[in-house]
XYZ file of N, CA, C and O in Angstrom:
240
model
N -204.029 62.713 -83.387
C -205.195 63.575 -83.520
C -205.055 64.737 -82.538
O -204.696 64.551 -81.390
N -205.337 65.947 -83.025
C -205.330 67.146 -82.195
C -206.758 67.380 -81.709
O -207.703 67.292 -82.484
N -206.893 67.677 -80.424
C -208.220 67.905 -79.863
C -208.235 69.217 -79.095
O -207.222 69.635 -78.529
N -209.398 69.859 -79.089
C -209.590 71.098 -78.340
C -211.016 71.128 -77.817
O -211.930 70.576 -78.419
N -211.183 71.778 -76.671
C -212.512 71.940 -76.080
C -212.650 73.360 -75.570
O -211.674 73.980 -75.137
N -213.866 73.885 -75.632
C -214.138 75.249 -75.213
C -215.479 75.288 -74.499
O -216.453 74.682 -74.957
N -215.531 75.978 -73.369
C -216.780 76.191 -72.650
C -216.943 77.683 -72.416
O -216.066 78.332 -71.852
N -218.062 78.219 -72.884
C -218.377 79.635 -72.680
C -219.565 79.748 -71.742
O -220.559 79.045 -71.900
N -219.444 80.654 -70.792
C -220.555 80.901 -69.878
C -220.936 82.364 -69.916
O -220.088 83.235 -69.950
N -222.233 82.618 -69.903
C -222.768 83.971 -69.861
C -223.872 83.982 -68.811
O -224.935 83.386 -68.997
N -223.599 84.593 -67.720
C -224.572 84.608 -66.632
C -224.615 83.270 -65.925
O -223.677 82.487 -65.950
N -225.741 82.996 -65.267
C -225.872 81.754 -64.501
C -226.418 80.595 -65.318
O -226.142 79.439 -65.030
N -227.207 80.885 -66.352
C -227.916 79.811 -67.046
C -227.349 79.439 -68.412
O -227.570 78.326 -68.861
N -226.686 80.345 -69.071
C -226.243 80.071 -70.433
C -224.831 79.493 -70.427
O -223.895 80.097 -69.924
N -224.709 78.294 -70.975
C -223.411 77.643 -71.096
C -223.344 76.955 -72.457
O -224.263 76.240 -72.841
N -222.252 77.205 -73.187
C -222.055 76.623 -74.506
C -220.764 75.814 -74.478
O -219.722 76.331 -74.095
N -220.856 74.545 -74.883
C -219.680 73.685 -74.952
C -219.416 73.325 -76.407
O -220.350 73.047 -77.156
N -218.135 73.319 -76.775
C -217.745 72.913 -78.126
C -216.482 72.070 -78.037
O -215.577 72.378 -77.269
N -216.467 70.997 -78.802
C -215.294 70.132 -78.867
C -214.994 69.834 -80.322
O -215.904 69.712 -81.141
N -213.703 69.715 -80.650
C -213.298 69.410 -82.011
C -212.068 68.506 -81.984
O -211.236 68.607 -81.090
N -212.006 67.606 -82.941
C -210.853 66.734 -83.111
C -210.422 66.756 -84.570
O -211.249 66.599 -85.460
N -209.129 66.993 -84.819
C -208.628 67.123 -86.184
C -207.411 66.218 -86.354
O -206.508 66.233 -85.519
N -207.385 65.475 -87.441
C -206.244 64.617 -87.751
C -205.154 65.452 -88.436
O -205.417 66.573 -88.894
N -203.930 64.942 -88.531
C -202.870 65.676 -89.238
C -203.236 65.993 -90.700
O -202.927 67.074 -91.197
N -203.907 65.080 -91.373
C -204.341 65.349 -92.750
C -205.365 66.488 -92.774
O -205.371 67.314 -93.687
N -206.222 66.541 -91.767
C -207.189 67.622 -91.669
C -206.517 68.969 -91.454
O -206.937 69.978 -92.023
N -205.463 68.988 -90.645
C -204.724 70.239 -90.431
C -204.087 70.723 -91.730
O -204.089 71.930 -92.018
N -203.533 69.797 -92.513
C -202.946 70.187 -93.796
C -203.996 70.741 -94.751
O -203.761 71.729 -95.450
N -205.159 70.122 -94.788
C -206.204 70.607 -95.688
C -206.744 71.965 -95.227
O -207.040 72.822 -96.056
N -206.843 72.181 -93.924
C -207.261 73.492 -93.413
C -206.242 74.557 -93.800
O -206.594 75.659 -94.236
N -204.956 74.233 -93.662
C -203.904 75.169 -94.056
C -203.961 75.486 -95.540
O -203.782 76.648 -95.948
N -204.219 74.491 -96.376
C -204.324 74.720 -97.816
C -205.518 75.611 -98.145
O -205.420 76.501 -98.997
N -206.638 75.380 -97.482
C -207.827 76.208 -97.727
C -207.603 77.658 -97.318
O -207.972 78.586 -98.045
N -206.992 77.867 -96.167
C -206.717 79.235 -95.709
C -205.753 79.932 -96.667
O -205.941 81.101 -97.022
N -204.717 79.221 -97.114
C -203.768 79.798 -98.073
C -204.466 80.176 -99.370
O -204.230 81.252 -99.920
N -205.321 79.315 -99.875
C -206.035 79.606 -101.117
C -206.947 80.815 -100.964
O -207.026 81.652 -101.868
N -207.602 80.936 -99.825
C -208.477 82.090 -99.595
C -207.675 83.377 -99.551
O -208.044 84.394 -100.157
N -206.539 83.365 -98.849
C -205.717 84.569 -98.748
C -205.131 84.958 -100.103
O -205.097 86.145 -100.454
N -204.650 83.988 -100.876
C -204.100 84.300 -102.193
C -205.166 84.840 -103.143
O -204.915 85.771 -103.902
N -206.353 84.266 -103.111
C -207.405 84.743 -104.012
C -207.888 86.129 -103.618
O -208.173 86.956 -104.478
N -207.969 86.414 -102.324
C -208.407 87.758 -101.912
C -207.357 88.797 -102.270
O -207.701 89.935 -102.613
N -206.060 88.440 -102.240
C -205.014 89.372 -102.658
C -205.132 89.670 -104.148
O -204.985 90.823 -104.582
N -205.406 88.656 -104.955
C -205.565 88.859 -106.396
C -206.784 89.730 -106.695
O -206.741 90.586 -107.592
N -207.850 89.545 -105.966
C -209.054 90.366 -106.163
C -208.766 91.816 -105.794
O -209.192 92.745 -106.478
N -208.012 92.037 -104.711
C -207.680 93.406 -104.298
C -206.814 94.099 -105.341
O -207.023 95.281 -105.655
N -205.869 93.387 -105.924
C -205.021 93.976 -106.967
C -205.858 94.295 -108.199
O -205.719 95.371 -108.793
N -206.725 93.411 -108.589
C -207.573 93.641 -109.763
C -208.536 94.805 -109.537
O -208.819 95.559 -110.463
N -208.984 94.974 -108.329
C -209.922 96.059 -108.045
C -209.231 97.418 -108.094
O -209.866 98.432 -108.378
N -207.927 97.464 -107.838
C -207.191 98.729 -107.854
C -206.771 99.150 -109.245
O -206.405 100.291 -109.450
N -206.775 98.269 -110.231
C -206.316 98.592 -111.575
C -207.467 99.208 -112.368
O -208.436 98.524 -112.685
N -207.354 100.516 -112.713
C -208.434 101.139 -113.490
C -208.409 100.645 -114.934
O -207.360 100.468 -115.531
N -209.577 100.396 -115.510
C -209.697 99.918 -116.890
C -210.789 100.720 -117.600
O -211.727 101.204 -116.983
N -210.628 100.824 -118.913
C -211.685 101.475 -119.681
C -212.739 100.434 -120.063
O -212.690 99.294 -119.639
N -213.701 100.833 -120.896
C -214.809 99.926 -121.236
C -214.370 98.725 -122.053
O -215.049 97.702 -122.071
N -213.268 98.837 -122.770
C -212.794 97.733 -123.620
C -211.866 96.795 -122.856
O -211.332 95.860 -123.436
N -211.645 97.027 -121.564
C -210.809 96.132 -120.774
C -209.340 96.492 -120.779
O -208.521 95.754 -120.264
N -208.983 97.658 -121.393
C -207.588 98.068 -121.416
C -207.273 98.920 -120.191
O -208.124 99.632 -119.682
N -206.006 98.844 -119.742
C -205.581 99.663 -118.610
C -205.604 101.145 -118.989
O -205.256 101.532 -120.102
N -206.026 101.964 -118.056
C -206.056 103.408 -118.252
C -204.737 103.984 -117.748
O -204.333 103.680 -116.625
N -204.062 104.817 -118.561
C -202.766 105.372 -118.112
C -202.901 106.344 -116.964
O -203.878 106.873 -116.649
């Protein structure tokens, strides 16, 4: 299991603590999710750049 901890302080009174533990299977699933998000956003960007007319055909 991979573990990480973070403590943030702002001034004298504000302190935020965060801890997380991830198993190897969790790391693989996080990697798959990030890959899927990046691939889908690339496809959306390509589709947004392709001009089309009202019938869905590419404009020369």
